[in-house]
mmCIF file of C-alpha atoms and ligand atoms in Angstrom:
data_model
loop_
_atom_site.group_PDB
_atom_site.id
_atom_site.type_symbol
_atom_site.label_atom_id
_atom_site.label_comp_id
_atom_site.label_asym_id
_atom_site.label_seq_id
_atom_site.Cartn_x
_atom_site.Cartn_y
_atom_site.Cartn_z
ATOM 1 C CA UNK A 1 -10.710 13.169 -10.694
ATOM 2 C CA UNK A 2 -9.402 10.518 -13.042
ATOM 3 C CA UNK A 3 -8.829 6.851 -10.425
ATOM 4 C CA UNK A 4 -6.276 4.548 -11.365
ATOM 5 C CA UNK A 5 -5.448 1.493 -9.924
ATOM 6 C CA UNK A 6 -1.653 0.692 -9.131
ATOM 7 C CA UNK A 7 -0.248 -2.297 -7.276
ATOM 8 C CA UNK A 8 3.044 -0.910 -5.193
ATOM 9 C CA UNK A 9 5.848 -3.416 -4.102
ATOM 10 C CA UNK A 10 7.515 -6.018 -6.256
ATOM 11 C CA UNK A 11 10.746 -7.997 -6.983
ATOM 12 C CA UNK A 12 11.934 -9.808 -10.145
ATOM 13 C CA UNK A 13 14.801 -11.604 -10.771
ATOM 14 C CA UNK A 14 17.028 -8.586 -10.641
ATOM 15 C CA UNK A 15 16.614 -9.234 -6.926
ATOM 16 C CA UNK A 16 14.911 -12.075 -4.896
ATOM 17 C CA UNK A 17 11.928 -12.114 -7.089
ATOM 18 C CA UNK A 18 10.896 -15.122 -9.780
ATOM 19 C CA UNK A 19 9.994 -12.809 -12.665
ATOM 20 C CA UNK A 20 10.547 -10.502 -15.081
ATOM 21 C CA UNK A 21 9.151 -6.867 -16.023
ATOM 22 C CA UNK A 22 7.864 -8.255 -18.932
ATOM 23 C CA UNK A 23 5.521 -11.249 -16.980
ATOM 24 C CA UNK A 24 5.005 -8.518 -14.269
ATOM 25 C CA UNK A 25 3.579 -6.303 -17.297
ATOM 26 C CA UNK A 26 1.371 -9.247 -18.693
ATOM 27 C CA UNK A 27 0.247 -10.252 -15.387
ATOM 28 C CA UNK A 28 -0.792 -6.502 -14.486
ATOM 29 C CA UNK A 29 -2.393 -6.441 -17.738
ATOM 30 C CA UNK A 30 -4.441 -9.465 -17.381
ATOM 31 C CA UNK A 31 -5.897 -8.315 -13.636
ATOM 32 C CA UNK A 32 -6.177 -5.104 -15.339
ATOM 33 C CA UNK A 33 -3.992 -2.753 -13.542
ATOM 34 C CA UNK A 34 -3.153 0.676 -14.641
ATOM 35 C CA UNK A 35 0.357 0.644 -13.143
ATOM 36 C CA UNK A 36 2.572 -1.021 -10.929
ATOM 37 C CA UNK A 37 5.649 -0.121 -8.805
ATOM 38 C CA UNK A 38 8.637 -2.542 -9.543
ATOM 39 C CA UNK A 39 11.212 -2.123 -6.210
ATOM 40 C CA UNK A 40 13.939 -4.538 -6.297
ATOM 41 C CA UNK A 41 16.190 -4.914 -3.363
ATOM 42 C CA UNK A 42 19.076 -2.154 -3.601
ATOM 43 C CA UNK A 43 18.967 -1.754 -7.258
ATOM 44 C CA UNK A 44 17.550 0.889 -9.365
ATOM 45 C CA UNK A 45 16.384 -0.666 -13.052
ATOM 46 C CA UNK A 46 15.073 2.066 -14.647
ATOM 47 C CA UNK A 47 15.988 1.043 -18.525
ATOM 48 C CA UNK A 48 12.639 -1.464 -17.874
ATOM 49 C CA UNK A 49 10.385 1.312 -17.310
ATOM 50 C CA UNK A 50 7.487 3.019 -19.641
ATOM 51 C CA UNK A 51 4.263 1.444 -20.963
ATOM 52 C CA UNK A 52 3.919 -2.081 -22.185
ATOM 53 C CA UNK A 53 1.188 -3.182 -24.338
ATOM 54 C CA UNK A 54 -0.403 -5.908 -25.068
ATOM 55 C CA UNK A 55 -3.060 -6.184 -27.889
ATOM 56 C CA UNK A 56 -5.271 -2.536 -27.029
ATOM 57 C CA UNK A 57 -4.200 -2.851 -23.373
ATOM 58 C CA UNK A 58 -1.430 -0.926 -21.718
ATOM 59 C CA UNK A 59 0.248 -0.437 -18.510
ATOM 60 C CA UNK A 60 2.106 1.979 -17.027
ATOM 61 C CA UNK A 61 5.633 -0.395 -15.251
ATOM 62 C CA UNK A 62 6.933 2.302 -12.829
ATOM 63 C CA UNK A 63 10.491 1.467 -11.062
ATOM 64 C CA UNK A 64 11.489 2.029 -8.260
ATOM 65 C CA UNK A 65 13.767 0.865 -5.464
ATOM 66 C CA UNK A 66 13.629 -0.923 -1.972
ATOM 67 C CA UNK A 67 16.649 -0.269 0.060
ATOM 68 C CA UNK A 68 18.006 -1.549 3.219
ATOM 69 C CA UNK A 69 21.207 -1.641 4.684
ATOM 70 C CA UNK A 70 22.259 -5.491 3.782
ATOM 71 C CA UNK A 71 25.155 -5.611 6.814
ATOM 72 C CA UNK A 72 22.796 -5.067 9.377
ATOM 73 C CA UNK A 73 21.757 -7.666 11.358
ATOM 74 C CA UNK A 74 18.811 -7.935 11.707
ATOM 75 C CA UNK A 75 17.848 -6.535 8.274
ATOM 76 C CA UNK A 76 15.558 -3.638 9.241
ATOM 77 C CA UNK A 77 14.186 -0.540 8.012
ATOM 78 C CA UNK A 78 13.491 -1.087 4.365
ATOM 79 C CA UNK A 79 12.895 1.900 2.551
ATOM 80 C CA UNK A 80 10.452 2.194 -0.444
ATOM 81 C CA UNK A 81 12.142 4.968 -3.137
ATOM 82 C CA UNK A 82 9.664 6.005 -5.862
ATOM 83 C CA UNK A 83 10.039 8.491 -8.592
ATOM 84 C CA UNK A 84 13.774 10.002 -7.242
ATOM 85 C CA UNK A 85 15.272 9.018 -10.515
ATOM 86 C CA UNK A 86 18.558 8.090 -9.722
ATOM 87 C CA UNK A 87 20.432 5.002 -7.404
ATOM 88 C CA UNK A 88 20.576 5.569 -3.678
ATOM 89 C CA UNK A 89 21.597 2.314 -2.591
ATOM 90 C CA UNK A 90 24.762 3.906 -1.603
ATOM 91 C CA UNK A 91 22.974 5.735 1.590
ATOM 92 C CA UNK A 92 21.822 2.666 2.867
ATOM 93 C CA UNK A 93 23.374 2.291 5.980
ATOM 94 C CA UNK A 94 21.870 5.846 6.822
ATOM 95 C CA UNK A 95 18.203 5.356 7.450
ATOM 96 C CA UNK A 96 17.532 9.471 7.473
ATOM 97 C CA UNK A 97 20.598 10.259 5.162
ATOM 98 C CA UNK A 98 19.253 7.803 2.842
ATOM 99 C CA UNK A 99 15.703 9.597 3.118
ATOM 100 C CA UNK A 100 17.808 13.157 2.804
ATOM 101 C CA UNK A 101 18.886 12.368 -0.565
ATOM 102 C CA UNK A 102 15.457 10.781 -1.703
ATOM 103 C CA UNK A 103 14.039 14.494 -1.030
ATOM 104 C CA UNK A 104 17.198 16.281 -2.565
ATOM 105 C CA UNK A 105 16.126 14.044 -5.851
ATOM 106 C CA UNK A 106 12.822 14.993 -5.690
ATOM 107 C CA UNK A 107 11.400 11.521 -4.863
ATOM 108 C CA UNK A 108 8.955 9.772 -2.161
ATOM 109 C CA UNK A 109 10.182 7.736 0.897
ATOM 110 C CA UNK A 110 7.957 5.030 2.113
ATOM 111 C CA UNK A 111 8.878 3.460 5.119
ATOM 112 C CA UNK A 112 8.273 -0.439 3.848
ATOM 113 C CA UNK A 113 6.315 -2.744 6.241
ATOM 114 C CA UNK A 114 6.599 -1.082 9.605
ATOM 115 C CA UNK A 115 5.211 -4.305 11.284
ATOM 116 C CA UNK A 116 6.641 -7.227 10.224
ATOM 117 C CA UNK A 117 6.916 -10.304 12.393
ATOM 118 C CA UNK A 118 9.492 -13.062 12.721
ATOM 119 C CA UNK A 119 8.856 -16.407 11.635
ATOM 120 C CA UNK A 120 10.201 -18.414 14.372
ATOM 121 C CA UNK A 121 10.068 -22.167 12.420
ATOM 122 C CA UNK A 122 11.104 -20.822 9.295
ATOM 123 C CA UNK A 123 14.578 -18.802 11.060
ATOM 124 C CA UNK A 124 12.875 -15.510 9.728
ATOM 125 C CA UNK A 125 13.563 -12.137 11.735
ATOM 126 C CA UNK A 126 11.222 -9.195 12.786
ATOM 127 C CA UNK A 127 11.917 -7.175 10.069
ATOM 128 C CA UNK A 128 10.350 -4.272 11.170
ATOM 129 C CA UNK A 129 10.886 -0.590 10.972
ATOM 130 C CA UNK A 130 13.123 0.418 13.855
ATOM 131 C CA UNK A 131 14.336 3.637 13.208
ATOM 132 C CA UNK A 132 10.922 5.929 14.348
ATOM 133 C CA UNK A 133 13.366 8.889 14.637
ATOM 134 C CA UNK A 134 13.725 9.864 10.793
ATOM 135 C CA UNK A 135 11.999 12.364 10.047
ATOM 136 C CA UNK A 136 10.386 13.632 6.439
ATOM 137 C CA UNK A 137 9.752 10.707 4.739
ATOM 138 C CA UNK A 138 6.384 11.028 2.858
ATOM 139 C CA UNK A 139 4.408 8.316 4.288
ATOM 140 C CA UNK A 140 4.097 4.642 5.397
ATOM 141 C CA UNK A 141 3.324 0.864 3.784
ATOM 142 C CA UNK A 142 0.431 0.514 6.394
ATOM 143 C CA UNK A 143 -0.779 -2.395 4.761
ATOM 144 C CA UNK A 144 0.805 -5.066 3.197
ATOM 145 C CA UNK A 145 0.236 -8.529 1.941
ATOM 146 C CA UNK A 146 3.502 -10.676 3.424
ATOM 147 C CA UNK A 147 3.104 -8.371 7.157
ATOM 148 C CA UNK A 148 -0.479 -9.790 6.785
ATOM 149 C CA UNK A 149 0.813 -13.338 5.694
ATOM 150 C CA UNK A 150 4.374 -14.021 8.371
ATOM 151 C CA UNK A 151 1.077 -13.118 11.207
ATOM 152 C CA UNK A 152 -0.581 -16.160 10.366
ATOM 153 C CA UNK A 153 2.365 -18.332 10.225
ATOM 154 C CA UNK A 154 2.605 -19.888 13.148
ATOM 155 C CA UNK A 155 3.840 -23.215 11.625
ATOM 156 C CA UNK A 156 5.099 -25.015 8.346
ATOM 157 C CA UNK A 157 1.537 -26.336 8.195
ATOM 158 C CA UNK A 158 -0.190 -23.458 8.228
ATOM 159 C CA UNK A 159 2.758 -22.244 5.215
ATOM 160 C CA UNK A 160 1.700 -24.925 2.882
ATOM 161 C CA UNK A 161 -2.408 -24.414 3.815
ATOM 162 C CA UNK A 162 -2.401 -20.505 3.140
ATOM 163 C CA UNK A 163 -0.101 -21.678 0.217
ATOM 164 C CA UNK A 164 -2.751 -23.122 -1.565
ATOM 165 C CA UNK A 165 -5.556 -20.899 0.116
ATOM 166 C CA UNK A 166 -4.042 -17.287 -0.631
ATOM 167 C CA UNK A 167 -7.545 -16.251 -0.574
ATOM 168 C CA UNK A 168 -8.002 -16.748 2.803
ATOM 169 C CA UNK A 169 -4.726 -14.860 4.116
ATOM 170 C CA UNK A 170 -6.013 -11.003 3.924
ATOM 171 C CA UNK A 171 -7.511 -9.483 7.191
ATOM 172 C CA UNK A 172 -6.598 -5.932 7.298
ATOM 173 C CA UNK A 173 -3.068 -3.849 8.052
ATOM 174 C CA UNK A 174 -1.318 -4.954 11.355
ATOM 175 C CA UNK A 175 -2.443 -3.581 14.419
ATOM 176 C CA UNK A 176 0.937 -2.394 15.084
ATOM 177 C CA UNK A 177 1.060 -0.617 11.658
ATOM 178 C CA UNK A 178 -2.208 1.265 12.171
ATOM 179 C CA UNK A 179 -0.699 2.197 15.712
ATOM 180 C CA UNK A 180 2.399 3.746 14.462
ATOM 181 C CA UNK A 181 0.594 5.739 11.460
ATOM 182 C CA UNK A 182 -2.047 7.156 13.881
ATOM 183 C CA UNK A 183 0.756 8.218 16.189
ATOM 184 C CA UNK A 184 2.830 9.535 13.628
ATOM 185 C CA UNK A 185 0.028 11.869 12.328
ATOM 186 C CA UNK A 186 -0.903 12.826 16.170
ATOM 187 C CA UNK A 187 2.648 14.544 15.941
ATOM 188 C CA UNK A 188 0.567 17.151 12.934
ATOM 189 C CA UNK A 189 2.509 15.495 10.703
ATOM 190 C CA UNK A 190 0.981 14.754 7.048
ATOM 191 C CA UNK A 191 2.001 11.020 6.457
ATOM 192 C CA UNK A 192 0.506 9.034 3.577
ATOM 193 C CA UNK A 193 -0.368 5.479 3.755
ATOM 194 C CA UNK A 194 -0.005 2.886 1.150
ATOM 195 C CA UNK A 195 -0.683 -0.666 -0.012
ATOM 196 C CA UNK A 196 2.192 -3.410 -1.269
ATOM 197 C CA UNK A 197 2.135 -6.560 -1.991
ATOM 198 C CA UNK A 198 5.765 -7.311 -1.375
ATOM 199 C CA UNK A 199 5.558 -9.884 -4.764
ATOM 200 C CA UNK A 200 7.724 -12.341 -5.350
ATOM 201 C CA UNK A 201 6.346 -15.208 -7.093
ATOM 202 C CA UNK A 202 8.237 -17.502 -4.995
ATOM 203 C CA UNK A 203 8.604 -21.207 -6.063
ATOM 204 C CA UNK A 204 7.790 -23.642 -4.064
ATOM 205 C CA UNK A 205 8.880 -27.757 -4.235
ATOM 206 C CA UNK A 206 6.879 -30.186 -2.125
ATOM 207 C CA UNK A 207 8.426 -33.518 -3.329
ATOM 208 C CA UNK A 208 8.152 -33.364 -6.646
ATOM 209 C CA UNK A 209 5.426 -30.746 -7.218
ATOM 210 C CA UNK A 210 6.826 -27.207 -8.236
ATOM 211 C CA UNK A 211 4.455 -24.197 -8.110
ATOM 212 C CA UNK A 212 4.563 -20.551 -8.015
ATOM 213 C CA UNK A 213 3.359 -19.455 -4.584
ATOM 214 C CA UNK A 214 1.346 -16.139 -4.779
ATOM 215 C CA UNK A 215 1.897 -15.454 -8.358
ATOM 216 C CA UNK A 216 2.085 -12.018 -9.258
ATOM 217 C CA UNK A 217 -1.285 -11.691 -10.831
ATOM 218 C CA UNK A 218 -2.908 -13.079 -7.820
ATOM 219 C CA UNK A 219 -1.038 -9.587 -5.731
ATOM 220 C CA UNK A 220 -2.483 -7.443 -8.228
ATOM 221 C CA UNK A 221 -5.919 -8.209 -7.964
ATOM 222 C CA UNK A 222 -5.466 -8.200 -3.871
ATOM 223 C CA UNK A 223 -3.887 -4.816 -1.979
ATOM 224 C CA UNK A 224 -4.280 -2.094 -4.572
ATOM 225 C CA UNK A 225 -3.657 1.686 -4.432
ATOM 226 C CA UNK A 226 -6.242 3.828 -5.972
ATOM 227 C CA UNK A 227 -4.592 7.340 -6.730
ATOM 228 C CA UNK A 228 -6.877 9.983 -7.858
ATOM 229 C CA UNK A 229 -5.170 11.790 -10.455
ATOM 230 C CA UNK A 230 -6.351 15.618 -11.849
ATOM 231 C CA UNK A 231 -7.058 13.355 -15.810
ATOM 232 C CA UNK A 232 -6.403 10.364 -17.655
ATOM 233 C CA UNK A 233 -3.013 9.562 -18.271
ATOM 234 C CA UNK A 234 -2.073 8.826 -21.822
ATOM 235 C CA UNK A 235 0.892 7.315 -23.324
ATOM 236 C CA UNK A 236 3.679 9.516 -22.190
ATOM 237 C CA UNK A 237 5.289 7.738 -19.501
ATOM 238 C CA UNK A 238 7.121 10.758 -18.427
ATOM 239 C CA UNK A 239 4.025 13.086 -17.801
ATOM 240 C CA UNK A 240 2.009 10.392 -16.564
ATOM 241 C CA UNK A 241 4.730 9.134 -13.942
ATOM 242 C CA UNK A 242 5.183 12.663 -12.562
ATOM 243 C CA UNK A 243 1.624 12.847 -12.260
ATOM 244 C CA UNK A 244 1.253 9.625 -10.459
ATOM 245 C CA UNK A 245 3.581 10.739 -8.047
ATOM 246 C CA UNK A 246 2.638 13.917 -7.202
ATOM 247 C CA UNK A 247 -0.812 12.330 -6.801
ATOM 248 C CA UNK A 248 1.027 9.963 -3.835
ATOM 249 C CA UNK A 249 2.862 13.047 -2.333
ATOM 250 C CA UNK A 250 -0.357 14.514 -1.482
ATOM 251 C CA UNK A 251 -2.608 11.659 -0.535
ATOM 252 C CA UNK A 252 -4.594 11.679 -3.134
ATOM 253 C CA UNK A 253 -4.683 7.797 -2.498
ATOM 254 C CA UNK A 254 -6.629 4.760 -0.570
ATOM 255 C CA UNK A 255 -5.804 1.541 0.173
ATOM 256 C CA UNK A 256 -8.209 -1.243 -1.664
ATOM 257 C CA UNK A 257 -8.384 -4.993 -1.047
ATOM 258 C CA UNK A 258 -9.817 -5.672 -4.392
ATOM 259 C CA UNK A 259 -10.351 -9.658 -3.940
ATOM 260 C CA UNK A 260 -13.862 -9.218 -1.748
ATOM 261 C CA UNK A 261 -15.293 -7.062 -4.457
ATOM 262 C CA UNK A 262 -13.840 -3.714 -6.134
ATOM 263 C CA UNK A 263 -13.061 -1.209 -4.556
ATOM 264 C CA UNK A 264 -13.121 1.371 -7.399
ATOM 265 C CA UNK A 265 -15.028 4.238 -6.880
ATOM 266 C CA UNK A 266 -14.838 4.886 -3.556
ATOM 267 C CA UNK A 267 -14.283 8.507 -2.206
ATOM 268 C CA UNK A 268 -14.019 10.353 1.068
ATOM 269 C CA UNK A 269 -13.964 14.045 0.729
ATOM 270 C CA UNK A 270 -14.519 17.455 3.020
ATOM 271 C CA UNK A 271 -16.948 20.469 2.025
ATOM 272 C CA UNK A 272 -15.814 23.660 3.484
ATOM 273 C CA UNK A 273 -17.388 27.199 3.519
ATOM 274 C CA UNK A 274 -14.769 28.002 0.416
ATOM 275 C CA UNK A 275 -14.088 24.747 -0.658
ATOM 276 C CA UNK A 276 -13.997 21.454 -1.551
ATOM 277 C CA UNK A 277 -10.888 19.029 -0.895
ATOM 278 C CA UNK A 278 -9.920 14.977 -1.378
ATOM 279 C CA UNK A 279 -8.585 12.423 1.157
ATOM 280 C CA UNK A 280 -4.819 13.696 1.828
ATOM 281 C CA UNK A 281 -5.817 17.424 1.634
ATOM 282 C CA UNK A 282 -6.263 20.411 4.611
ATOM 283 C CA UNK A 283 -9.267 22.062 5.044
ATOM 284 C CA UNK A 284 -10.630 24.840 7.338
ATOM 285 C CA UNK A 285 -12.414 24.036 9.888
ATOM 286 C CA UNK A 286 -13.870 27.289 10.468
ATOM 287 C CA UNK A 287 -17.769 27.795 9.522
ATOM 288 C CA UNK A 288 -17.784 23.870 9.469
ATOM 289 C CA UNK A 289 -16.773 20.908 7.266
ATOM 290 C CA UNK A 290 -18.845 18.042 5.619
ATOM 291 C CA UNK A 291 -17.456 14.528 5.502
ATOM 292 C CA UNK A 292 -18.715 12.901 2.735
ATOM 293 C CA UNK A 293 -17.931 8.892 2.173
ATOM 294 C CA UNK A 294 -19.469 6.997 -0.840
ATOM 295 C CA UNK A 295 -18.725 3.284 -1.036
ATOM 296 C CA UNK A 296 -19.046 1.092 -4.363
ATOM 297 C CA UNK A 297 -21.365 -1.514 -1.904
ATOM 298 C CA UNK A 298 -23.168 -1.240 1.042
ATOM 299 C CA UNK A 299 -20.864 -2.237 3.926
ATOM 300 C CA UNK A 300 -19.382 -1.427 7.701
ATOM 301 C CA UNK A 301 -17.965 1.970 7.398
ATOM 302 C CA UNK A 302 -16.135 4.127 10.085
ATOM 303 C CA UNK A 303 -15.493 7.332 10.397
ATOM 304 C CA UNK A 304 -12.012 7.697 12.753
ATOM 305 C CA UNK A 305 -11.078 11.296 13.923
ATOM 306 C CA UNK A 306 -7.514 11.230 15.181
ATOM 307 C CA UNK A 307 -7.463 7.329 15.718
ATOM 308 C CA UNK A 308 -10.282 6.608 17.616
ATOM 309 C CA UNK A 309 -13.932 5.791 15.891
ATOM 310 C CA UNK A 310 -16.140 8.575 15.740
ATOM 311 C CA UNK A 311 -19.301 7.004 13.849
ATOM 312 C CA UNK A 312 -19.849 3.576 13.003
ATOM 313 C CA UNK A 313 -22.330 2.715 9.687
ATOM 314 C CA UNK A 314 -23.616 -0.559 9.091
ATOM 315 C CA UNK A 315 -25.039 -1.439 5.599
ATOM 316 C CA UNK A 316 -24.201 1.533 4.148
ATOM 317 C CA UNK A 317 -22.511 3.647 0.984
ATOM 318 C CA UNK A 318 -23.393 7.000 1.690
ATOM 319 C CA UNK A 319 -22.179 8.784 4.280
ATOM 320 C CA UNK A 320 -21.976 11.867 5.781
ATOM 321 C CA UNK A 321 -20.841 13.910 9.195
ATOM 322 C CA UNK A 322 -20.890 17.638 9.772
ATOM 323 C CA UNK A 323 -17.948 18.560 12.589
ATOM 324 C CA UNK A 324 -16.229 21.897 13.462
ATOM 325 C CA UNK A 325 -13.449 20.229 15.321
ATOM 326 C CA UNK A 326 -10.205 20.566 14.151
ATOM 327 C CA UNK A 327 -8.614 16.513 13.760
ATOM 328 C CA UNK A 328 -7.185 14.115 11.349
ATOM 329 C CA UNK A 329 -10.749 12.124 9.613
ATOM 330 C CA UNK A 330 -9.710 8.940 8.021
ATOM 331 C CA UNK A 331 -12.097 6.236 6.987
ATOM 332 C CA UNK A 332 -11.835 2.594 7.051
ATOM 333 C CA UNK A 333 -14.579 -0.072 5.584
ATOM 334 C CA UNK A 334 -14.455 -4.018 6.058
ATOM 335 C CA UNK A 335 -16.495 -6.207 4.543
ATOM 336 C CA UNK A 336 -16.887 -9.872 4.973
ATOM 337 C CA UNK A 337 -15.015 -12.497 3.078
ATOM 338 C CA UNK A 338 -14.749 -16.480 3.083
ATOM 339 C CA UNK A 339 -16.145 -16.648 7.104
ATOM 340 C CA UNK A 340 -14.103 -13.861 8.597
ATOM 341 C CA UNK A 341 -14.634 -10.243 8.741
ATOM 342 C CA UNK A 342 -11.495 -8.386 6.831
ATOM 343 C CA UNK A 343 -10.252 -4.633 5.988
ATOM 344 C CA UNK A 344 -11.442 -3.663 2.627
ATOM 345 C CA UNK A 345 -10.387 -0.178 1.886
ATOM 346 C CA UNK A 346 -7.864 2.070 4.339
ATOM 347 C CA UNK A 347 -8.474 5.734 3.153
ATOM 348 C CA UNK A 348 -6.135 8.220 3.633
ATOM 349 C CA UNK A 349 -6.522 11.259 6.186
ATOM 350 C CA UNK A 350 -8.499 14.636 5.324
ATOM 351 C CA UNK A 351 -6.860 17.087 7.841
ATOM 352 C CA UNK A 352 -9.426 18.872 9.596
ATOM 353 C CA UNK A 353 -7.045 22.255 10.549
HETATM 354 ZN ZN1 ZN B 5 11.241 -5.453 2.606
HETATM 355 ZN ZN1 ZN B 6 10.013 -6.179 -0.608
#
């Protein structure tokens, strides 16, 4: 398999964002992303998408869409649209009409930040997900960097410290998010998690200093997706977008926090009596199934069988488990990081059947 690294979740100025495609391209170029997901609030720009380039370096700008119903108050349920190739802002006020029509246009629903917490001293609402009805949406954000960020923010002080100390703001996906994707898959349900960095490049002004405040190439070396894709994409934009995202609609994906160290090259797959299968795939369970986890470093790694730890490893990056139990194997590492112990990659599921 051919890993590429793509950061999800972004605005520009065509919605509440401080830049363009083009400085999202160079920026994603310069931390040396394959692609990236552009999702502006309820608006579909798709005449920005293909490759840019920039000297022998390319990457692949993807758009997509994050929709919400804007008359709702609070603003909840924000949907992630990727690859449906069309506007659906219009279903907005329909949380599963709006995901109806994403599947009609052959796209992928991610339910956007399912945790999010209010802000009390700023006047910022829980924007959570609400709506845990909707069914057959493809899969989750389970971990994202402003969820992460409005949890430490307890007051303006702490604002202006993590401000100048993004570094120190990443500890893993919410408790709450981890909680809702573990039930969620208890139900049999496939449901792929993802990373986002909800990017804005917000400016700040403190008196008279002006600065960007988490500039976009600071996101993009952060909460990374690593899709595992059957070869190298090329130039075609077309080919290599439907690739991408067929790659997402199976699973065939983990979360990375790439700022510790990088994450690339991690895997997690199953060995069966026929077969062999990636994170995000089915396997039999019948005649037993190896687990096999290889880390880029030695670090904590556990092995979770449907949401509860099953084998801890210290100090390790291979790692293996034989079981004959039918379950849902996931795998999450954490490494630490500037004094504190923090998530570091978030695989997805290998469904044990
Ligand atoms: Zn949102
Ligand atoms: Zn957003």
């Amino acid at each position: 398999m051919h890993e590429i690294i793509l950061n999800s979740h972004m605005h520009t100025r065509y919605s509440d964002g401080s830049g363009s495609h083009n400085d999202i391209a160079k920026a994603a170029i310069r931390a040396g992303l394959d692609a990236v997901i552009v999702t502006d609030h309820n608006v579909w720009v798709n005449e920005l998408a293909g490759y840019y380039q920039e000297g022998d370096r390319k990457v692949l700008i993807l758009v997509g869409e994050e929709i919400h119903d804007q008359t709702r108050v609070p603003q909840k349920n924000h949907l992630l649209v990727f690859g449906a190739g069309r506007e659906l802002a219009t279903y907005a006020y329909d949380p599963q009409l709006l995901i109806d029509a994403v599947n009609r246009a052959g796209g992928l629903a991610f339910i956007a930040h399912p945790a999010n917490p209010a802000v009390p001293f700023q006047g910022e609402a829980d924007i959570s997900w609400v709506d845990w009805n909707v069914q057959g949406f493809t899969g989750l954000e389970l971990w994202d960097f402003f969820s992460d960020f409005r949890d430490h923010l307890k007051t303006k002080l702490h604002g202006i410290y993590y401000a100048y100390f993004p570094h120190r703001i990443v500890r893993g996906p919410l408790p709450e998010a981890i909680r809702r994707w573990d039930g969620l898959l208890a139900t049999g349900k496939k449901v792929v998690a993802i990373g986002g960095s909800d990017a804005h490049a917000y400016q700040m002004h403190l008196g008279p200093l002006r600065r960007t405040v988490f500039p976009y190439e600071f996101h993009f070396r952060a909460i990374n997706n690593h899709v595992l894709l059957p070869s190298a994409p090329g130039m075609n934009a077309v080919t290599d977008t439907s690739m991408i995202m067929e790659a997402f609609r199976q699973g065939h994906c983990f979360i990375g926090y790439d700022l510790p160290a990088p994450t690339r090259g991690f895997s997690f797959t199953a060995h069966g009596l026929q077969r062999t299968v990636l994170m995000g795939d089915e396997i039999e369970s019948k005649g037993g199934v190896t687990l096999t986890i290889r880390l880029p470093i030695r670090t904590e790694c556990i092995l979770l069988k449907d949401g509860k730890p099953l084998r801890v490893w210290h100090n390790h990056d291979l790692c293996t488990y034989i079981t004959t139990e039918p379950g849902v194997y996931r795998v999450e590492a954490y490494i630490h990081y500037l004094g504190r112990r923090r998530g570091w990659i978030f695989s997805n599921p290998v469904y044990v059947r």
